[in-house]
Amino acid sequence: METNPEEAVKTKEAKPDAENKSKGGGIGAVIGTVVLAVACAVGGWIANDLWPKKPPQPPQIPQMAATVAVKEVEERPYNLPEKFVAHAEAMQEVDLLPQVDGYIKEIKFKEGDIVKAGAVLYVLDDERYRAVANQRKADLEAAQAESRRAERYWERMQKADARGITQKERDDAQAGADKAKAAVLQAQANLVVAEYDLKKAVVKAPISGQIGKTSAHVGDYVAPSKGALARIVQIDPIRVTFPLTDRAYIGWRAALKKGKAPDYRMRLILPDGSEYGEEGKWDFDDNEMSKDTATIIMRLSFPNPDRMLIPNSYVTLLTDRKTPPKMASIPQQAVFDLTGGSQGVWVLKDDETVEQRVVEVREMSEGWSPVVSGLKLGEKVVISGTGKLAPGMKVKVVEPTMNDDLDPNYQPPVKEK
């Protein structure tokens, strides 16, 4: 078959195009395969949670307002007591010494009794003293009789005629009368001594108080040189002493001079920590300052009917004012410590949010702290629920739980049985 030259040329021209198409189709197939493989891998990763993704976000919970209790800054009496170590001592104490010697015949008290002044305590054998007193009484009567005789004789000599007697006889009569008078005086003195010894054979209480242990018993021989029979200590009222510094004493004296001395209340804390039920009164201050401690001893008097205060025991003296000054104060539980040593409070604002504020307060008294700076009367401070607060936080205010710190007249509820 003959071939047309023009067709041959067309055929040659067409072959390169077919070859190019064949090559392009192969590249596209490769690319498609790669894309398909990547898509499959990604799908597998996603299916197996291997594809990187954003961390899960916690559910959004609406923020609740903190619940707090608040209390207003209010004016309250500030009466912080000053404390002193004090010493109880008896106002009077006596050692019973016998003033005559003799054997004890009777004891009329029990050891530890409260005795009254003038009560008979010991009775000594007084037979010897009674006999001496009787003898002295007889001597007095004899002296008085002789004095009367001498006086009559002297009177007769004065009336006698001067021509019948001599001057010497008259002088002797006068001397005899004077001597008889002196003998009477001597006999009277001797009788007083004898009666005194007889009276002192009975030992009486010189003061009222509590008597201690007796050192002698019935049948014992006692004498002034043998020591005390017993000791009596006055216990009601009783005296309490405490030291006051020289500076405080001068201030107190200056206030007395101006007539502006504060009216103090004197109370005691017993060794067991309980408060003594009676208040004391100022008795007197000592007459000299201690050169070693620069203090002066002040003395107070306390009633002691129940004998709760024992002489020579130590107690704590509390002194505060009967009419204390009033100061802006807040409950102590509202105050907390800040970094650096200062103190702060949470203050409730008008929009029911809180702010933290630095304050200066004095030492607490009866659960409340007087405010020196940082707060004003009427402002409200948070007293409970402070643990979750932050500045600017919205809060919910509830009524505070009353107690004896917030209300001095608080009475706890009585549980029914």
Coordinates of C-alpha atoms in Angstrom, one line a residue:
M1 CA 0.0 0.0 0.0
E2 CA 1.2 3.4 -0.8
T3 CA 1.7 5.9 1.9
N4 CA 0.7 9.4 1.5
P5 CA 3.7 11.6 2.4
E6 CA 1.5 14.2 4.2
E7 CA -0.1 11.5 6.4
A8 CA 3.3 10.2 7.3
V9 CA 4.3 13.6 8.4
K10 CA 1.2 13.9 10.6
T11 CA 1.9 10.5 12.1
K12 CA 5.3 11.5 13.1
E13 CA 4.1 14.7 14.6
A14 CA 1.4 12.9 16.6
K15 CA 3.7 10.4 18.4
P16 CA 5.5 12.9 20.6
D17 CA 2.2 14.2 22.0
A18 CA 1.1 10.7 22.9
E19 CA 4.3 10.1 24.7
N20 CA 4.0 13.3 26.7
K21 CA 0.5 12.3 27.7
S22 CA 1.6 9.0 28.8
K23 CA 4.4 10.4 31.0
G24 CA 2.0 13.0 32.6
G25 CA -0.5 10.4 33.5
G26 CA 2.1 8.4 35.4
I27 CA 3.2 11.4 37.6
G28 CA -0.4 12.2 38.5
A29 CA -1.0 8.6 39.5
V30 CA 2.0 8.7 41.9
I31 CA 0.8 12.0 43.4
G32 CA -2.6 10.6 43.9
T33 CA -1.3 7.6 45.6
V34 CA 0.8 9.7 48.0
V35 CA -2.2 11.9 48.9
L36 CA -4.4 8.9 49.5
A37 CA -1.7 7.4 51.8
V38 CA -1.4 10.6 53.8
A39 CA -5.1 10.8 54.1
C40 CA -5.4 7.3 55.3
A41 CA -2.6 7.9 57.9
V42 CA -4.3 11.0 59.2
G43 CA -7.5 9.2 59.5
G44 CA -5.8 6.5 61.4
W45 CA -4.2 8.9 63.8
I46 CA -7.5 10.7 64.4
A47 CA -9.2 7.4 64.9
N48 CA -6.6 6.4 67.5
D49 CA -6.4 9.8 69.3
L50 CA -2.8 10.3 68.0
W51 CA -3.3 13.6 66.3
P52 CA -2.3 16.6 68.4
K53 CA -5.2 18.5 69.8
K54 CA -6.0 21.3 72.3
P55 CA -6.2 20.2 76.0
P56 CA -9.7 19.8 77.4
Q57 CA -11.0 22.9 79.1
P58 CA -12.7 22.5 82.6
P59 CA -16.3 23.3 82.8
Q60 CA -17.0 26.9 83.7
I61 CA -18.6 27.0 87.2
P62 CA -20.1 30.4 88.2
Q63 CA -18.1 31.9 91.1
M64 CA -20.1 31.9 94.4
A65 CA -19.9 34.9 96.8
A66 CA -18.0 34.2 100.0
T67 CA -20.1 34.1 103.2
V68 CA -18.9 36.4 105.9
A69 CA -20.1 37.8 109.2
V70 CA -19.3 41.4 110.0
K71 CA -19.3 43.7 113.0
E72 CA -19.4 47.5 113.1
V73 CA -16.6 49.5 114.7
E74 CA -18.2 50.7 117.9
E75 CA -17.4 52.7 120.9
R76 CA -16.7 50.5 123.9
P77 CA -15.2 51.0 127.4
Y78 CA -11.5 50.2 127.3
N79 CA -10.4 48.9 130.7
L80 CA -7.2 46.9 130.3
P81 CA -6.1 46.0 133.9
E82 CA -2.5 46.4 135.0
K83 CA -1.0 43.3 136.7
F84 CA 1.2 43.2 139.7
V85 CA 2.7 40.3 141.7
A86 CA 1.3 41.0 145.2
H87 CA 1.9 39.5 148.6
A88 CA -0.8 38.8 151.3
E89 CA 0.2 39.6 154.9
A90 CA -1.6 39.9 158.2
M91 CA -2.3 43.3 159.5
Q92 CA -1.6 42.1 163.0
E93 CA 0.2 39.0 164.4
V94 CA 1.1 38.1 167.9
D95 CA 3.3 35.5 169.7
L96 CA 1.7 34.5 173.0
L97 CA 4.4 34.7 175.7
P98 CA 3.5 33.8 179.3
Q99 CA 4.2 36.8 181.5
V100 CA 4.6 34.6 184.7
D101 CA 5.9 31.1 185.2
G102 CA 3.9 28.1 186.3
Y103 CA 2.3 24.8 185.3
I104 CA -0.5 24.9 182.7
K105 CA -3.7 23.8 184.3
E106 CA -6.1 24.2 181.4
I107 CA -6.2 25.0 177.6
K108 CA -9.4 26.6 176.5
F109 CA -9.1 26.6 172.7
K110 CA -8.6 24.2 169.7
E111 CA -5.7 24.7 167.4
G112 CA -6.8 26.6 164.3
D113 CA -9.7 28.2 166.0
I114 CA -10.8 31.8 165.3
V115 CA -10.4 33.6 168.7
K116 CA -11.7 36.9 169.8
A117 CA -9.7 39.5 171.6
G118 CA -9.9 39.0 175.4
A119 CA -10.8 35.3 175.1
V120 CA -9.1 33.0 177.8
L121 CA -6.6 30.7 176.1
Y122 CA -4.4 29.2 178.9
V123 CA -5.0 28.9 182.6
L124 CA -1.9 28.5 184.8
D125 CA -1.8 27.1 188.3
D126 CA -2.3 30.4 190.3
E127 CA -2.2 29.1 193.9
R128 CA 1.1 30.7 194.6
Y129 CA 0.2 34.0 193.1
R130 CA -3.1 34.1 194.9
A131 CA -1.3 33.5 198.2
V132 CA 1.2 36.3 197.5
A133 CA -1.7 38.7 196.6
N134 CA -3.4 37.9 199.9
Q135 CA -0.2 38.5 201.8
R136 CA 0.3 41.9 200.1
K137 CA -3.3 42.8 200.9
A138 CA -2.6 42.1 204.6
D139 CA 0.6 44.1 204.5
L140 CA -1.4 47.0 203.1
E141 CA -4.0 46.9 205.8
A142 CA -1.3 46.8 208.5
A143 CA 0.5 49.8 206.9
Q144 CA -2.8 51.7 206.7
A145 CA -3.5 51.0 210.4
E146 CA 0.0 52.1 211.4
S147 CA -0.5 55.2 209.3
R148 CA -3.7 56.1 211.0
R149 CA -2.1 55.7 214.5
A150 CA 0.9 57.8 213.5
E151 CA -1.4 60.5 212.1
R152 CA -3.4 60.7 215.3
Y153 CA -0.2 61.0 217.4
W154 CA 1.1 63.8 215.2
E155 CA -2.2 65.6 215.5
R156 CA -2.0 65.4 219.4
M157 CA 1.5 66.7 219.4
Q158 CA 0.4 69.7 217.3
K159 CA -2.3 70.5 219.9
A160 CA -0.2 69.9 222.9
D161 CA 1.1 72.9 225.0
A162 CA 4.5 73.9 223.7
R163 CA 5.7 74.1 227.3
G164 CA 5.0 70.3 227.9
I165 CA 6.9 68.8 224.9
T166 CA 10.1 69.5 223.2
Q167 CA 10.6 70.3 219.5
K168 CA 12.4 67.0 219.0
E169 CA 9.3 65.1 220.1
R170 CA 7.1 67.1 217.7
D171 CA 9.6 66.4 214.9
D172 CA 9.7 62.7 215.6
A173 CA 5.9 62.6 215.6
Q174 CA 5.7 64.3 212.2
A175 CA 8.4 62.0 210.8
G176 CA 6.6 58.9 212.1
A177 CA 3.4 60.0 210.3
D178 CA 5.2 60.6 207.0
K179 CA 7.0 57.3 207.3
A180 CA 3.7 55.5 207.9
K181 CA 2.2 57.1 204.8
A182 CA 5.2 55.9 202.7
A183 CA 4.7 52.4 204.1
V184 CA 1.1 52.5 202.9
L185 CA 2.2 53.5 199.4
Q186 CA 4.8 50.7 199.3
A187 CA 2.2 48.2 200.5
Q188 CA -0.2 49.4 197.8
A189 CA 2.5 48.9 195.1
N190 CA 3.3 45.4 196.3
L191 CA -0.3 44.5 196.2
V192 CA -0.6 45.8 192.6
V193 CA 2.4 43.6 191.5
A194 CA 0.9 40.6 193.3
E195 CA -2.5 41.1 191.7
Y196 CA -0.9 41.6 188.3
D197 CA 1.0 38.3 188.6
L198 CA -2.2 36.6 189.7
K199 CA -4.1 38.1 186.7
K200 CA -1.3 37.0 184.2
A201 CA -1.7 33.4 185.3
V202 CA -4.6 33.5 182.9
V203 CA -3.3 34.0 179.3
K204 CA -5.8 35.9 177.1
A205 CA -5.9 36.7 173.4
P206 CA -4.6 40.2 172.8
I207 CA -6.1 40.4 169.2
S208 CA -8.8 38.7 167.2
G209 CA -7.6 36.2 164.6
Q210 CA -6.7 32.6 163.9
I211 CA -4.6 30.8 166.5
G212 CA -2.1 28.2 165.4
K213 CA -0.4 25.2 167.0
T214 CA 0.2 25.3 170.7
S215 CA 3.8 24.6 171.9
A216 CA 2.7 23.6 175.4
H217 CA 0.1 21.3 176.9
V218 CA -1.6 20.7 180.2
G219 CA 0.9 20.0 182.9
D220 CA 3.8 21.7 181.1
Y221 CA 5.9 24.2 183.0
V222 CA 6.1 27.5 181.1
A223 CA 7.9 30.7 181.6
P224 CA 8.7 33.9 179.6
S225 CA 12.2 32.6 178.9
K226 CA 10.8 29.4 177.4
G227 CA 9.3 31.0 174.3
A228 CA 5.9 31.5 172.8
L229 CA 2.9 29.3 173.7
A230 CA 1.2 29.9 170.3
R231 CA 0.8 32.5 167.5
I232 CA -2.3 34.5 166.6
V233 CA -2.6 36.0 163.1
Q234 CA -5.3 38.5 162.1
I235 CA -6.9 37.3 158.8
D236 CA -10.0 39.5 158.4
P237 CA -9.4 42.0 157.1
I238 CA -6.1 41.2 155.4
R239 CA -3.4 43.3 153.8
V240 CA -2.1 42.9 150.3
T241 CA 1.2 44.6 149.3
F242 CA 2.7 45.3 145.9
P243 CA 5.7 47.3 144.6
L244 CA 5.1 50.5 142.6
T245 CA 7.9 51.9 140.5
D246 CA 9.3 55.4 141.3
R247 CA 8.0 56.9 138.1
A248 CA 4.5 55.5 138.6
Y249 CA 4.5 56.6 142.2
I250 CA 5.5 60.2 141.3
G251 CA 2.7 60.3 138.8
W252 CA 0.2 59.0 141.3
R253 CA 1.3 61.5 143.9
A254 CA 1.0 64.3 141.3
A255 CA -2.5 63.3 140.4
L256 CA -3.4 63.2 144.1
K257 CA -2.0 66.8 144.5
K258 CA -4.2 68.0 141.7
G259 CA -7.2 66.2 143.0
K260 CA -7.5 64.1 139.7
A261 CA -6.4 60.7 140.9
P262 CA -8.3 58.1 139.0
D263 CA -10.7 55.9 140.9
Y264 CA -9.1 52.5 140.6
R265 CA -10.7 49.1 141.1
M266 CA -8.5 46.6 143.0
R267 CA -9.1 42.9 142.3
L268 CA -7.1 39.7 142.9
I269 CA -6.5 36.5 141.0
L270 CA -5.9 33.6 143.4
P271 CA -3.1 31.0 142.8
D272 CA -5.6 28.6 141.2
G273 CA -6.5 31.2 138.6
S274 CA -9.9 32.1 140.0
E275 CA -10.9 35.7 140.7
Y276 CA -11.3 36.7 144.3
G277 CA -14.8 37.9 145.1
E278 CA -13.9 41.0 147.2
E279 CA -12.5 44.3 146.1
G280 CA -9.7 46.1 148.0
K281 CA -9.2 49.6 149.3
W282 CA -6.1 51.6 149.5
D283 CA -4.6 51.4 153.0
F284 CA -1.3 53.3 152.9
D285 CA 2.0 53.6 151.1
D286 CA 5.4 53.0 152.6
N287 CA 7.6 55.8 153.9
E288 CA 10.7 55.0 151.9
M289 CA 11.8 53.8 148.5
S290 CA 13.9 50.7 148.0
K291 CA 17.4 51.7 146.9
D292 CA 17.9 48.3 145.2
T293 CA 14.7 48.1 143.1
A294 CA 13.6 51.8 142.9
T295 CA 10.1 50.7 144.1
I296 CA 7.9 51.6 147.0
I297 CA 5.5 49.2 148.7
M298 CA 1.8 50.1 148.4
R299 CA -0.6 48.4 150.8
L300 CA -4.3 47.5 150.2
S301 CA -6.9 46.2 152.6
F302 CA -9.2 43.3 151.6
P303 CA -12.1 41.7 153.4
N304 CA -11.3 38.1 154.1
P305 CA -14.4 36.5 155.7
D306 CA -13.9 33.1 154.1
R307 CA -10.2 33.0 154.7
M308 CA -9.4 32.5 151.0
L309 CA -6.4 34.8 151.4
I310 CA -3.6 33.3 153.5
P311 CA -0.9 35.4 155.0
N312 CA 2.5 35.1 153.2
S313 CA 0.8 33.8 150.0
Y314 CA 1.3 35.3 146.6
V315 CA -1.5 36.6 144.4
T316 CA -1.9 38.6 141.2
L317 CA -3.3 42.1 141.6
L318 CA -5.4 43.6 138.8
T319 CA -5.9 47.4 138.8
D320 CA -8.3 49.1 136.4
R321 CA -10.7 52.0 136.5
K322 CA -14.2 51.9 137.8
T323 CA -15.3 54.3 135.1
P324 CA -13.1 53.5 132.1
P325 CA -12.8 55.7 129.0
K326 CA -14.6 54.7 125.8
M327 CA -12.7 54.0 122.5
A328 CA -13.6 52.9 119.0
S329 CA -13.1 49.1 119.1
I330 CA -13.4 46.0 117.0
P331 CA -13.6 42.3 117.9
Q332 CA -10.2 40.7 118.3
Q333 CA -11.1 38.0 115.7
A334 CA -11.2 40.6 113.0
V335 CA -7.5 41.4 113.3
F336 CA -4.8 39.3 111.5
D337 CA -1.1 39.6 111.1
L338 CA 0.4 40.9 107.8
T339 CA 3.9 40.4 106.4
G340 CA 6.3 42.7 108.0
G341 CA 4.8 42.7 111.4
S342 CA 1.8 45.0 110.8
Q343 CA -1.8 44.1 111.3
G344 CA -4.8 44.2 109.1
V345 CA -8.6 43.7 108.7
W346 CA -11.1 43.0 106.0
V347 CA -13.4 46.0 105.5
L348 CA -16.9 45.6 104.0
K349 CA -17.6 48.3 101.4
D350 CA -21.0 49.7 100.4
D351 CA -21.1 47.5 97.2
E352 CA -20.7 44.4 99.3
T353 CA -17.1 43.8 98.3
V354 CA -14.2 43.7 100.7
E355 CA -10.9 45.5 100.9
Q356 CA -7.9 44.7 103.0
R357 CA -6.7 47.5 105.3
V358 CA -3.7 48.1 107.6
V359 CA -4.8 49.1 111.1
E360 CA -3.1 49.9 114.4
V361 CA -4.8 48.5 117.5
R362 CA -4.1 48.4 121.2
E363 CA -3.9 45.3 123.4
M364 CA -7.1 43.4 123.6
S365 CA -9.4 43.9 126.6
E366 CA -12.4 41.6 127.1
G367 CA -12.3 40.3 123.5
W368 CA -12.2 43.8 121.8
S369 CA -9.2 45.8 120.5
P370 CA -9.3 49.6 120.6
V371 CA -8.5 51.1 117.2
V372 CA -5.6 53.6 117.0
S373 CA -5.7 54.2 113.3
G374 CA -7.1 52.8 110.0
L375 CA -10.8 52.6 110.8
K376 CA -13.7 54.9 111.7
L377 CA -16.8 54.4 113.8
G378 CA -19.6 52.8 111.8
E379 CA -17.3 50.9 109.4
K380 CA -17.8 47.2 109.2
V381 CA -15.1 44.6 109.6
V382 CA -15.2 40.9 108.7
I383 CA -15.0 38.7 111.9
S384 CA -15.5 35.3 110.3
G385 CA -15.1 33.7 106.8
T386 CA -11.8 35.5 106.1
G387 CA -10.0 32.5 104.8
K388 CA -11.3 32.7 101.2
L389 CA -11.3 36.5 100.8
A390 CA -9.4 38.5 98.2
P391 CA -9.4 42.2 97.6
G392 CA -12.5 43.3 95.6
M393 CA -14.3 40.0 96.1
K394 CA -18.1 40.0 96.3
V395 CA -19.4 38.6 99.7
K396 CA -22.6 37.5 101.2
V397 CA -23.2 38.9 104.7
V398 CA -24.8 36.8 107.4
E399 CA -25.5 37.5 111.1
P400 CA -22.5 36.7 113.4
T401 CA -22.8 33.9 116.0
M402 CA -23.0 35.7 119.3
N403 CA -20.7 34.7 122.1
D404 CA -19.3 36.3 125.3
D405 CA -16.5 38.0 123.3
L406 CA -19.0 40.0 121.2
D407 CA -21.6 40.5 123.9
P408 CA -20.6 40.7 127.6
N409 CA -24.2 40.0 128.6
Y410 CA -24.4 36.8 126.5
Q411 CA -25.9 33.8 128.2
P412 CA -25.4 30.4 126.6
P413 CA -28.6 28.5 125.8
V414 CA -29.7 26.0 128.4
K415 CA -30.1 22.5 127.0
E416 CA -33.3 20.7 128.0
K417 CA -32.8 17.4 129.8

